[in-house]
GROMACS .gro file of C-alpha atoms in nm:
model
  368
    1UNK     CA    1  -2.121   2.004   0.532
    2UNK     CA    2  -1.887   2.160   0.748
    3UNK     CA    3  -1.541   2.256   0.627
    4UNK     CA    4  -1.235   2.316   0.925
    5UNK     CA    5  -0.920   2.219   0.721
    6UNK     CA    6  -0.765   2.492   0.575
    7UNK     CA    7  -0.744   2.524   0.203
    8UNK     CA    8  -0.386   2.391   0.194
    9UNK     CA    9  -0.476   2.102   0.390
   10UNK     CA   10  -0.785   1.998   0.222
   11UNK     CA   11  -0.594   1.963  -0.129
   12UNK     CA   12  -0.424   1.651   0.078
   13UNK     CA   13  -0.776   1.463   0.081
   14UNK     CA   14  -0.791   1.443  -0.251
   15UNK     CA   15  -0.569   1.150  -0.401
   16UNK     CA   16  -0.340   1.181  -0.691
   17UNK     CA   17  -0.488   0.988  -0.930
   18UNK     CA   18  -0.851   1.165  -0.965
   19UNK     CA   19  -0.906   1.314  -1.251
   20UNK     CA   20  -1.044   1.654  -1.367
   21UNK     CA   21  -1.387   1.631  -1.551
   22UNK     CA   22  -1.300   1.753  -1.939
   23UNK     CA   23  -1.566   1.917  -2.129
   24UNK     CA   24  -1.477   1.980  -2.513
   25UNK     CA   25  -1.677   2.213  -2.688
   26UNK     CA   26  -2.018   2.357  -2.552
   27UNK     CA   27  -2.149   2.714  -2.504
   28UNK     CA   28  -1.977   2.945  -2.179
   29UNK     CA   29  -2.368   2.836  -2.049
   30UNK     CA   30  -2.308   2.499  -2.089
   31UNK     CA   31  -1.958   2.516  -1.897
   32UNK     CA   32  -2.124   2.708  -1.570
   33UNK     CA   33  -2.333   2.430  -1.595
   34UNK     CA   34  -2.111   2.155  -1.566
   35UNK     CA   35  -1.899   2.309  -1.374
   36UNK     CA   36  -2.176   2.285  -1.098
   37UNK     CA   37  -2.208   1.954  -1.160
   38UNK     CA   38  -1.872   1.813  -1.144
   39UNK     CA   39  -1.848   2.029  -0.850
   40UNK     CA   40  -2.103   1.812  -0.664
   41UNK     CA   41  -1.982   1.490  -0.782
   42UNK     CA   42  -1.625   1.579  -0.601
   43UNK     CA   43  -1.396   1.715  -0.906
   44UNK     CA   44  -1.302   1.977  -1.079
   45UNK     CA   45  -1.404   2.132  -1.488
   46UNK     CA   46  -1.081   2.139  -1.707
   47UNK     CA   47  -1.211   2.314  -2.043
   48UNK     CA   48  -1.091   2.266  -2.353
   49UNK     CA   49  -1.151   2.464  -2.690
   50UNK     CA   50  -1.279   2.249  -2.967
   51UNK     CA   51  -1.019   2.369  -3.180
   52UNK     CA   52  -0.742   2.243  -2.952
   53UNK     CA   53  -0.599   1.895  -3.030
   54UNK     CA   54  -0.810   1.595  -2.913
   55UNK     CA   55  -0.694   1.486  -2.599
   56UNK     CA   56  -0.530   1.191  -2.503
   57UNK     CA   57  -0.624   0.861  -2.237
   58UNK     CA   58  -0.819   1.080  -1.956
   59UNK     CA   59  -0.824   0.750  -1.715
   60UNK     CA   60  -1.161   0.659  -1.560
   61UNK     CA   61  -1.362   0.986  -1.544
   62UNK     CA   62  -1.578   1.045  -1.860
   63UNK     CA   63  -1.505   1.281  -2.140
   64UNK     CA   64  -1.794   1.538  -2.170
   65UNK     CA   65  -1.904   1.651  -2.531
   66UNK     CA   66  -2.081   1.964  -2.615
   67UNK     CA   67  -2.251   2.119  -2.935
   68UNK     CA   68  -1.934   2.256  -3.139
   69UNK     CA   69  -1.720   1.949  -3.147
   70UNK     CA   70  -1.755   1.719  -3.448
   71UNK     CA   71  -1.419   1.510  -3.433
   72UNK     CA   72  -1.390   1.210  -3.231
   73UNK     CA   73  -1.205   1.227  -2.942
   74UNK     CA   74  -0.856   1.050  -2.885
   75UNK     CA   75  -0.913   0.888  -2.545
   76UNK     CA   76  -1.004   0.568  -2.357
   77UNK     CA   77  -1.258   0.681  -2.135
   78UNK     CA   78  -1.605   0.702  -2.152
   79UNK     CA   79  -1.759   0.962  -2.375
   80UNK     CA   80  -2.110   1.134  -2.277
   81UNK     CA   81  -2.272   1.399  -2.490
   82UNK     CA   82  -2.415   1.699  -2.289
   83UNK     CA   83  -2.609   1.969  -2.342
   84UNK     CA   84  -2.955   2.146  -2.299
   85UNK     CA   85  -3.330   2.018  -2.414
   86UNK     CA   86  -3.337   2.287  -2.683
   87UNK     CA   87  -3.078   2.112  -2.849
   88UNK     CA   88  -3.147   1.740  -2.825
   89UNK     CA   89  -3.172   1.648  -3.180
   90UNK     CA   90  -2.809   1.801  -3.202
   91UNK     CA   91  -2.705   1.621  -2.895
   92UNK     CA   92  -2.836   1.279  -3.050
   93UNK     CA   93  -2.641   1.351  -3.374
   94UNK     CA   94  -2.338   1.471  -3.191
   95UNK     CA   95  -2.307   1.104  -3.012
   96UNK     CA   96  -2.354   0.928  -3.315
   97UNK     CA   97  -2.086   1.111  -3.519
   98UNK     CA   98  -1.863   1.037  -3.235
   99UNK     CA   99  -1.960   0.712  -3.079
  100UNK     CA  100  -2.053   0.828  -2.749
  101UNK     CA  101  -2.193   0.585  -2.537
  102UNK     CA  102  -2.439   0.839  -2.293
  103UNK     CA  103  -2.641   1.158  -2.341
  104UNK     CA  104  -2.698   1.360  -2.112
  105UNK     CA  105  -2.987   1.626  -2.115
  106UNK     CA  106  -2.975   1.889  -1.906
  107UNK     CA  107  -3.144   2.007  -1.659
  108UNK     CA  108  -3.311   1.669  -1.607
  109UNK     CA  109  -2.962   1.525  -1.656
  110UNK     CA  110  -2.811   1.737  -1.416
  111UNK     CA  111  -2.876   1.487  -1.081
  112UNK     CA  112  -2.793   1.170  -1.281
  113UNK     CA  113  -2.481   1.300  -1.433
  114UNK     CA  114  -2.324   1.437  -1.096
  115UNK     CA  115  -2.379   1.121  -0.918
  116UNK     CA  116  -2.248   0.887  -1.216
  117UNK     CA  117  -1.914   1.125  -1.210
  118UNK     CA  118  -1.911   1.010  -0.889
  119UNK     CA  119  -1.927   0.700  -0.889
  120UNK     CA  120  -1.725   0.620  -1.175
  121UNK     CA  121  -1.470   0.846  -0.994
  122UNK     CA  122  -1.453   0.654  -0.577
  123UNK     CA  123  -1.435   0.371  -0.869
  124UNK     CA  124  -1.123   0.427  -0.964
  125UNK     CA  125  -0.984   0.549  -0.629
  126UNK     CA  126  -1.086   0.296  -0.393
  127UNK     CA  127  -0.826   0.326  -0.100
  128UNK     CA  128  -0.758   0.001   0.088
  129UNK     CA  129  -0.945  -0.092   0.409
  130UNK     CA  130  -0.760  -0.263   0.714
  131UNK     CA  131  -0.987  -0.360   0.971
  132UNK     CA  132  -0.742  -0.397   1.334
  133UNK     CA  133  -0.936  -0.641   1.558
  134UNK     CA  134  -0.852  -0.779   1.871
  135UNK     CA  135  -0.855  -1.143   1.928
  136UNK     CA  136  -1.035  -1.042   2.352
  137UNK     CA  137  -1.134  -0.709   2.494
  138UNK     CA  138  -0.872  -0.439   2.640
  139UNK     CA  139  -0.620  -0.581   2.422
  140UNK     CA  140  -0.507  -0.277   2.217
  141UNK     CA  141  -0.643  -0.327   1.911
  142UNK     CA  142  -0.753   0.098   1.925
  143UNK     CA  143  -0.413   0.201   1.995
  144UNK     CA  144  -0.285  -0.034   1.780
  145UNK     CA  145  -0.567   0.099   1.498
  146UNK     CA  146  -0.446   0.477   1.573
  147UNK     CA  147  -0.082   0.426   1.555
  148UNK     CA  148  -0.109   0.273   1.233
  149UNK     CA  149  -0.308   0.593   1.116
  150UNK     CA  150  -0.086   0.813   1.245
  151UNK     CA  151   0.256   0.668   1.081
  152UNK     CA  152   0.056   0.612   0.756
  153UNK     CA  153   0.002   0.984   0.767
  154UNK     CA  154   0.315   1.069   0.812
  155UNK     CA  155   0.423   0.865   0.582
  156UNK     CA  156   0.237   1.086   0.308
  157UNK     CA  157  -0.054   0.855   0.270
  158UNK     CA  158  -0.378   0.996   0.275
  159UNK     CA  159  -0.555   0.830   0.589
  160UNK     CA  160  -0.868   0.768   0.771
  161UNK     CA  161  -0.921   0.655   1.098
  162UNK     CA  162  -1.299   0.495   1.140
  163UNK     CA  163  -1.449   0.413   1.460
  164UNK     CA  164  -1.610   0.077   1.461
  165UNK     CA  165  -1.752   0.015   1.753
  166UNK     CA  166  -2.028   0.250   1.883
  167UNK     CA  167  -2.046   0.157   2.258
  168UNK     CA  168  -1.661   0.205   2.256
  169UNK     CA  169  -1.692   0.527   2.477
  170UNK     CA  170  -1.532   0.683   2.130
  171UNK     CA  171  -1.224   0.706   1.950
  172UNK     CA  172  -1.193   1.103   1.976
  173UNK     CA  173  -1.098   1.126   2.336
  174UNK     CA  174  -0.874   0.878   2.327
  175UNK     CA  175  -0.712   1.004   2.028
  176UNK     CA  176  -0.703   1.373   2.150
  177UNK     CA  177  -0.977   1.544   1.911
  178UNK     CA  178  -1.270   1.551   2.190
  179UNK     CA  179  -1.283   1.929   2.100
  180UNK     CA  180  -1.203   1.890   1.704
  181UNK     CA  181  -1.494   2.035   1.552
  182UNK     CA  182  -1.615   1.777   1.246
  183UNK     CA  183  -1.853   1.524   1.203
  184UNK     CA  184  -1.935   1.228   1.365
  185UNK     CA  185  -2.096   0.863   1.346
  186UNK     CA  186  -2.467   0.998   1.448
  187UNK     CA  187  -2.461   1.336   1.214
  188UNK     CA  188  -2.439   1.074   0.902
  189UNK     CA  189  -2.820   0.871   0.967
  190UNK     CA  190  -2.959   1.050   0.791
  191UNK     CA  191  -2.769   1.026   0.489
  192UNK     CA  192  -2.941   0.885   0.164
  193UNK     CA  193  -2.772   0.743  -0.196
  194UNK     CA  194  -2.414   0.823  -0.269
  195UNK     CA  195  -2.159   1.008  -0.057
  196UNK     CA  196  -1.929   1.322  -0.206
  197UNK     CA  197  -1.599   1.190  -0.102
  198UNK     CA  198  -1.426   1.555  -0.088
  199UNK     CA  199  -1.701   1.675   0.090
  200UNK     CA  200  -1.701   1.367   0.373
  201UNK     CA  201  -1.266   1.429   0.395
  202UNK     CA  202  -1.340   1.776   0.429
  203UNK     CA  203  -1.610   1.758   0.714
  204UNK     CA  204  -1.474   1.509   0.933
  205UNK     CA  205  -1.198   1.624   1.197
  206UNK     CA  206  -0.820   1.609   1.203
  207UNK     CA  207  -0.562   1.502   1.445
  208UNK     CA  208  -0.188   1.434   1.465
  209UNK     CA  209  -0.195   1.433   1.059
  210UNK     CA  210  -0.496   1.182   1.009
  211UNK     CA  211  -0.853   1.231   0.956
  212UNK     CA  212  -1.095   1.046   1.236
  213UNK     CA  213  -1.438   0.913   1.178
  214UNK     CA  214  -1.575   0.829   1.582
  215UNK     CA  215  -1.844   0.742   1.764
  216UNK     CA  216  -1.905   1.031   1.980
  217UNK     CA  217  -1.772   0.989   2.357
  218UNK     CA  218  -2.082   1.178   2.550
  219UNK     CA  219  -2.092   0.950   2.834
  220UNK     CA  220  -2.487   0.959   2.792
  221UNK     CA  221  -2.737   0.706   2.926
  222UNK     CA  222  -2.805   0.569   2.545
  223UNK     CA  223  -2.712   0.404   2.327
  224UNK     CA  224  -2.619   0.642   2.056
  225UNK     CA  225  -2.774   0.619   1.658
  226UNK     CA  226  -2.660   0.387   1.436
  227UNK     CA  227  -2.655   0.437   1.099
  228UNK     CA  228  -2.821   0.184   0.820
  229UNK     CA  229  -2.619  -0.045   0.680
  230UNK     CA  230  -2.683   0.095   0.275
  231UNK     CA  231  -2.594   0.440   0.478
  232UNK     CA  232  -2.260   0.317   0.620
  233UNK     CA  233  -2.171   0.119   0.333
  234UNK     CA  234  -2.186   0.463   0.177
  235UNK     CA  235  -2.005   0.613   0.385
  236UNK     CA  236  -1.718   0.418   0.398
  237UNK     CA  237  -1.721   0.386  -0.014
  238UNK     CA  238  -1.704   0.800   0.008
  239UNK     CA  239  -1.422   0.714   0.268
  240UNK     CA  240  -1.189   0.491   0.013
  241UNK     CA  241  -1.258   0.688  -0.229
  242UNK     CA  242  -1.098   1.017  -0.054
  243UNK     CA  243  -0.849   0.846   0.144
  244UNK     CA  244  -0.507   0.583   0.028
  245UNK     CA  245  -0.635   0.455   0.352
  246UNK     CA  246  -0.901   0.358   0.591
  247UNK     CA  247  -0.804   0.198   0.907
  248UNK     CA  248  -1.073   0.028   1.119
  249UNK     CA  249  -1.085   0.041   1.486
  250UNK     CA  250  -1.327  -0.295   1.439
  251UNK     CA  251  -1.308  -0.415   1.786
  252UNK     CA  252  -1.341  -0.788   1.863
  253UNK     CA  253  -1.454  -1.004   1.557
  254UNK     CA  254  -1.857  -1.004   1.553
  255UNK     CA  255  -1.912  -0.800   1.793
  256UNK     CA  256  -1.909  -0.431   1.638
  257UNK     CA  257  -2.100  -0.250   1.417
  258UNK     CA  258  -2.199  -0.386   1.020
  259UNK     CA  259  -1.982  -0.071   0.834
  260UNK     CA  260  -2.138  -0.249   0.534
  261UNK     CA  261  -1.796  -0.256   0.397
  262UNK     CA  262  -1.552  -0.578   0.360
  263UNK     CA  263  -1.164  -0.504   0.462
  264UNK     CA  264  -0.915  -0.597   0.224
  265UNK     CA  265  -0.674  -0.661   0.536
  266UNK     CA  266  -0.724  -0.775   0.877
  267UNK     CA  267  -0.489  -0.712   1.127
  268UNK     CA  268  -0.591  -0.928   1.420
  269UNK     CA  269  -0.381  -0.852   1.804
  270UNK     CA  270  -0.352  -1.106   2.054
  271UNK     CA  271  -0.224  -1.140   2.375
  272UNK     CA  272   0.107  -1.442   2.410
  273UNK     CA  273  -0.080  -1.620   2.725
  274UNK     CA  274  -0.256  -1.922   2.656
  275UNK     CA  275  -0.635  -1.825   2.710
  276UNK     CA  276  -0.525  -1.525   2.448
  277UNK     CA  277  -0.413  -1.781   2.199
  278UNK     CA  278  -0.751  -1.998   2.208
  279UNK     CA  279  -0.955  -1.698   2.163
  280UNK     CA  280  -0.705  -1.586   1.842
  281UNK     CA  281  -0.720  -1.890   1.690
  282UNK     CA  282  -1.131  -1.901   1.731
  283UNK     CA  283  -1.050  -1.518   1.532
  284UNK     CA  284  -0.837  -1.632   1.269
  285UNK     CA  285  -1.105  -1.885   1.202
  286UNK     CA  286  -1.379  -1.600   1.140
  287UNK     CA  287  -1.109  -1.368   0.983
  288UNK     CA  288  -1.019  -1.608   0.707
  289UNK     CA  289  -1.439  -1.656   0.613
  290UNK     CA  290  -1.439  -1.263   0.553
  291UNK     CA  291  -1.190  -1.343   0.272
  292UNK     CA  292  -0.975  -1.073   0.365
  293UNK     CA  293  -0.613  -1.145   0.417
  294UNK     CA  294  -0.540  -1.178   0.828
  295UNK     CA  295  -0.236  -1.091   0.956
  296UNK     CA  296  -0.103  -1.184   1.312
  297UNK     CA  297   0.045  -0.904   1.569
  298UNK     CA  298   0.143  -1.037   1.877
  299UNK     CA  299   0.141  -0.833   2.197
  300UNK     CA  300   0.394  -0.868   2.484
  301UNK     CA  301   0.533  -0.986   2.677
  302UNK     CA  302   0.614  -1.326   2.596
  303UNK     CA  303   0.587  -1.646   2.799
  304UNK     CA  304   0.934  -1.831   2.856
  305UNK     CA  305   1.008  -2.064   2.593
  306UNK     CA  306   0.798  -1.895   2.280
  307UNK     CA  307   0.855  -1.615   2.041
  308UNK     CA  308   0.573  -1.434   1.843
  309UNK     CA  309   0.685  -1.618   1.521
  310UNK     CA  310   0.573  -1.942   1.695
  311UNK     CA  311   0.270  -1.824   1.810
  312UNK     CA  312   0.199  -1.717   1.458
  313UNK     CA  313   0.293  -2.055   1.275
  314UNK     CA  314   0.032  -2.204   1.558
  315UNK     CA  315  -0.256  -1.954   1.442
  316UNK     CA  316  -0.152  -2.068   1.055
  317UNK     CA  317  -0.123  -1.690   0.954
  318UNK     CA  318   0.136  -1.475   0.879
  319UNK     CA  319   0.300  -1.252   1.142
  320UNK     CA  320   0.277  -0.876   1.124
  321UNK     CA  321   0.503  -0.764   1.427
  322UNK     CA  322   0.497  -0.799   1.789
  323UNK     CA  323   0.394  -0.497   1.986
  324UNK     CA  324   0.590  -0.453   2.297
  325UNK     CA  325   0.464  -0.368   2.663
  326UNK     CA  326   0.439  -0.003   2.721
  327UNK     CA  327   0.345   0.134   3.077
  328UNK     CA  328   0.262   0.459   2.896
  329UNK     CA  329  -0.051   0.364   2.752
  330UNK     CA  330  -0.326   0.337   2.991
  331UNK     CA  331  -0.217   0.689   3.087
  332UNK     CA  332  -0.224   0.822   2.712
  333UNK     CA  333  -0.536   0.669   2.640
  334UNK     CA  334  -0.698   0.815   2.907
  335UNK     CA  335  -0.533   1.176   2.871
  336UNK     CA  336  -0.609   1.168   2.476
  337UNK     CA  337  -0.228   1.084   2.401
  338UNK     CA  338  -0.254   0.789   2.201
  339UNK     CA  339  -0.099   0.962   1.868
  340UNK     CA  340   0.181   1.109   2.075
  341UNK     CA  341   0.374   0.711   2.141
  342UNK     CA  342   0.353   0.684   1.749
  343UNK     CA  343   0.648   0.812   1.767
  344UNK     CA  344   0.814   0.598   2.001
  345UNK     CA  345   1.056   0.403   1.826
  346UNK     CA  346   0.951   0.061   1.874
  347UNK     CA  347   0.582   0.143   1.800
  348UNK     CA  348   0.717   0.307   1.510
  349UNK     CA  349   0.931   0.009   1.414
  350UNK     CA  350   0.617  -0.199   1.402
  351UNK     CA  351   0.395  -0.022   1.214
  352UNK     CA  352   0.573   0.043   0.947
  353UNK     CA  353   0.609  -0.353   0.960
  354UNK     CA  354   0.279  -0.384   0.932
  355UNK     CA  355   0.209  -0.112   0.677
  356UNK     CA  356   0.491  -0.271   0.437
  357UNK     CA  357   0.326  -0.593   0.451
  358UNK     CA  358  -0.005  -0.464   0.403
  359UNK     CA  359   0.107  -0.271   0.143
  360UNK     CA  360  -0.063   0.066   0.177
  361UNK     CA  361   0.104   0.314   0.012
  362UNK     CA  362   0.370   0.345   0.301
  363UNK     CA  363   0.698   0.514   0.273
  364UNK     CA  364   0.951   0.405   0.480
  365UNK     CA  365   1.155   0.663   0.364
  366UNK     CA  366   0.942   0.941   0.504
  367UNK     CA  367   0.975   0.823   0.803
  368UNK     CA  368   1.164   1.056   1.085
   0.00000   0.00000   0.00000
C-alpha cells in the first residue's frame, strides 16, 4: 500500500497502548524471522537475551519463545513457542517446560502467526465508532461528521473520518482532500481476510489533522464499487484498531452502505421544525434497535416557544448540543472548506460537547 505521511506523522497512527512483539531466546535466524512477521501483523520485534530477567505483564500481544530459554516467563499474556521444523521436538519440549499454550512452526507457521498477532493486537485496541446520522437529507449530518473529526484531532486523539454513503458525491471534496493522494472506498474490493491496521492508517489520506476514508467524488455515470460486507467489516476492524476514533459520515438511518460494523455511539441531527421532529423520532426508534447509545443534536434555528432540550425530552434521548445556523456552510462545502469552521467558536463549543459525552478520548484542554 501506498505510504504519503511522513515518518513523523505516521508514528501518530499508531495508538499508545500497542504493544511490541517480545521474542526471548531464539537464534539471530530466528529473530530476522520474526521480525518479518510481526512486521506484517502491524508491530514491532523487541528482543530480549535469555539471560536477561523474565519480563513482566506484556498486555495482550503474545510472548514469543525460542530454543535457548528454559525458565518460565513472568507475564500474563499468551505464550507461543517458535521456531523452525528442524527443531520441532525441541519446540514441543520447550512449551511443555514452560506451559505455553501455541507452537508455532516455521515457515508453515509464518502466515498463521502474523495474522493471529494481529488480531489479538486490533483486539486490544479497538477505537470507538460514532456513526453521525441525520434524522432527513441536507441536514448536516457530513459537516457535522467532519467537524467532530477535526476537533477530535486536535484534541490529540487519533481519528478517522469514514465515508458512509457511496452515492454521496464523496466526502473528499467537501472536506478539501480531492487532490490528497491515498486510498479510497473502491481500491479496498478486492481485499480478502484480515486488514494490517498500520498499513490501512498509513495509506489512506490526511486533512486538517484527521485521516479520511471516502467514496470517491468522480462525478461518473455509475454507480461506483462497493465493497463486501466480510471486506468492509474488515476494514473498519483495521480502522479501530489504528485509530482512538472512527467517525461515520452514515447518512440517513437505512439508507447507506452495510460497513459491516456496529457503532458504539450514534449521534443523530435533526432539524427544530415539526416535519424534522416526526422523521427524528421515526430515527431514534431505529437508532435504539442498533443497541448503540443515540444521542440527540439539534440544529437551528429554533421555533418560538421551544428549546433543543425540549425537543430532546420529546425524542426520549439525551441531548448532545444544538448546532447553530451558519450562512458559511453551503459555501465551504462546496469550496472544500468544511474543516476550516471547526474552528469557529460555536462549532467548536459543540463538539467538544458532544465528544465529552461520547467519551472519546477528548481533551478539552488541548483545545485552542
Amino acid at each position: 500500500m501506498p505510504r504519503h505521511q511522513t515518518v513523523n506523522e505516521r508514528t501518530l497512527w499508531r495508538p499508545a497502548e500497542a504493544t511490541d512483539v517480545v521474542l526471548l531466546g531464539g537464534t539471530d535466524r530466528l529473530r530476522d524471522d520474526i521480525a518479518r512477521i510481526a512486521a506484517a501483523a502491524g508491530l514491532a520485534l523487541r528482543p530480549e537475551s535469555p539471560r536477561e530477567a523474565p519480563v513482566s505483564a506484556a498486555g495482550a500481544t503474545p510472548v514469543l519463545l525460542g530454543t535457548g530459554y528454559a525458565r518460565v516467563p513472568r507475564t500474563s499474556a499468551e505464550v507461543i513457542v517458535v521456531g523452525f521444523i528442524d527443531e520441532a521436538p525441541a519446540l514441543w519440549d520447550l512449551a511443555a517446560s514452560t506451559g505455553a499454550g501455541r507452537v508455532a512452526v516455521l515457515p508453515d507457521g509464518a502466515a498463521w502467526l502474523a495474522e493471529y498477532l494481529s488480531r489479538t493486537w486490533r483486539r486490544e485496541t479497538t477505537g470507538k465508532l460514532v456513526a453521525v446520522h441525520g434524522a432527513s437529507g441536507g441536514v448536516g449530518a457530513s459537516a457535522l461528521a467532519g467537524w467532530l473529526a477535526a476537533t477530535a484531532a486536535r484534541s490529540g486523539t487519533a481519528t478517522v473520518l469514514v465515508d458512509g454513503d457511496p452515492l454521496g458525491g464523496g466526502l473528499s471534496s467537501a472536506m478539501g482532500a480531492a487532490d490528497v493522494p491515498g486510498l479510497v472506498w473502491p481500491d479496498l474490493t478486492e481485499v480478502q481476510g484480515t486488514v494490517n491496521p498500520v498499513q490501512l492508517a498509513a495509506s489512506l489520506p490526511a486533512i486538517a489533522g484527521f485521516s479520511l476514508l471516502s467514496w470517491p467524488g468522480t462525478g461518473e455515470a455509475f454507480l461506483p464499487e462497493t465493497p463486501a460486507i466480510d471486506t468492509a467489516a474488515a476494514i473498519m476492524a483495521a480502522a479501530a484498531g489504528a485509530f482512538g476514533l472512527v467517525v461515520i459520515d452514515a447518512g440517513r438511518l437505512g439508507t447507506g452502505h452495510d460497513i459491516g460494523s456496529p457503532a458504539d455511539d450514534i449521534v443523530l441531527l435533526t432539524r427544530a421544525d415539526c416535519r424534522s421532529r416526526r422523521a427524528a423520532a421515526t430515527a431514534v426508534t431505529a437508532a435504539v434497535g442498533t443497541g448503540a447509545n443515540v444521542h440527540v443534536v439539534v440544529r437551528g434555528p429554533l421555533p418560538a416557544g421551544t428549546d433543543e432540550q425540549l425537543i430532546a425530552d420529546g425524542l426520549g434521548v439525551p441531548l448532545a448540543g444544538y448546532l447553530p445556523h451558519l450562512r458559511a456552510v453551503p459555501a465551504c462545502q462546496r469550496d472544500g472548506r468544511l474543516p476550516e469552521l471547526a474552528s469557529n467558536r460555536r462549532i467548536r463549543s459543540l463538539c467538544a460537547s458532544v465528544l465529552d459525552r461520547l467519551d472519546t478520548g477528548h481533551k478539552p484542554g488541548r483545545l485552542p
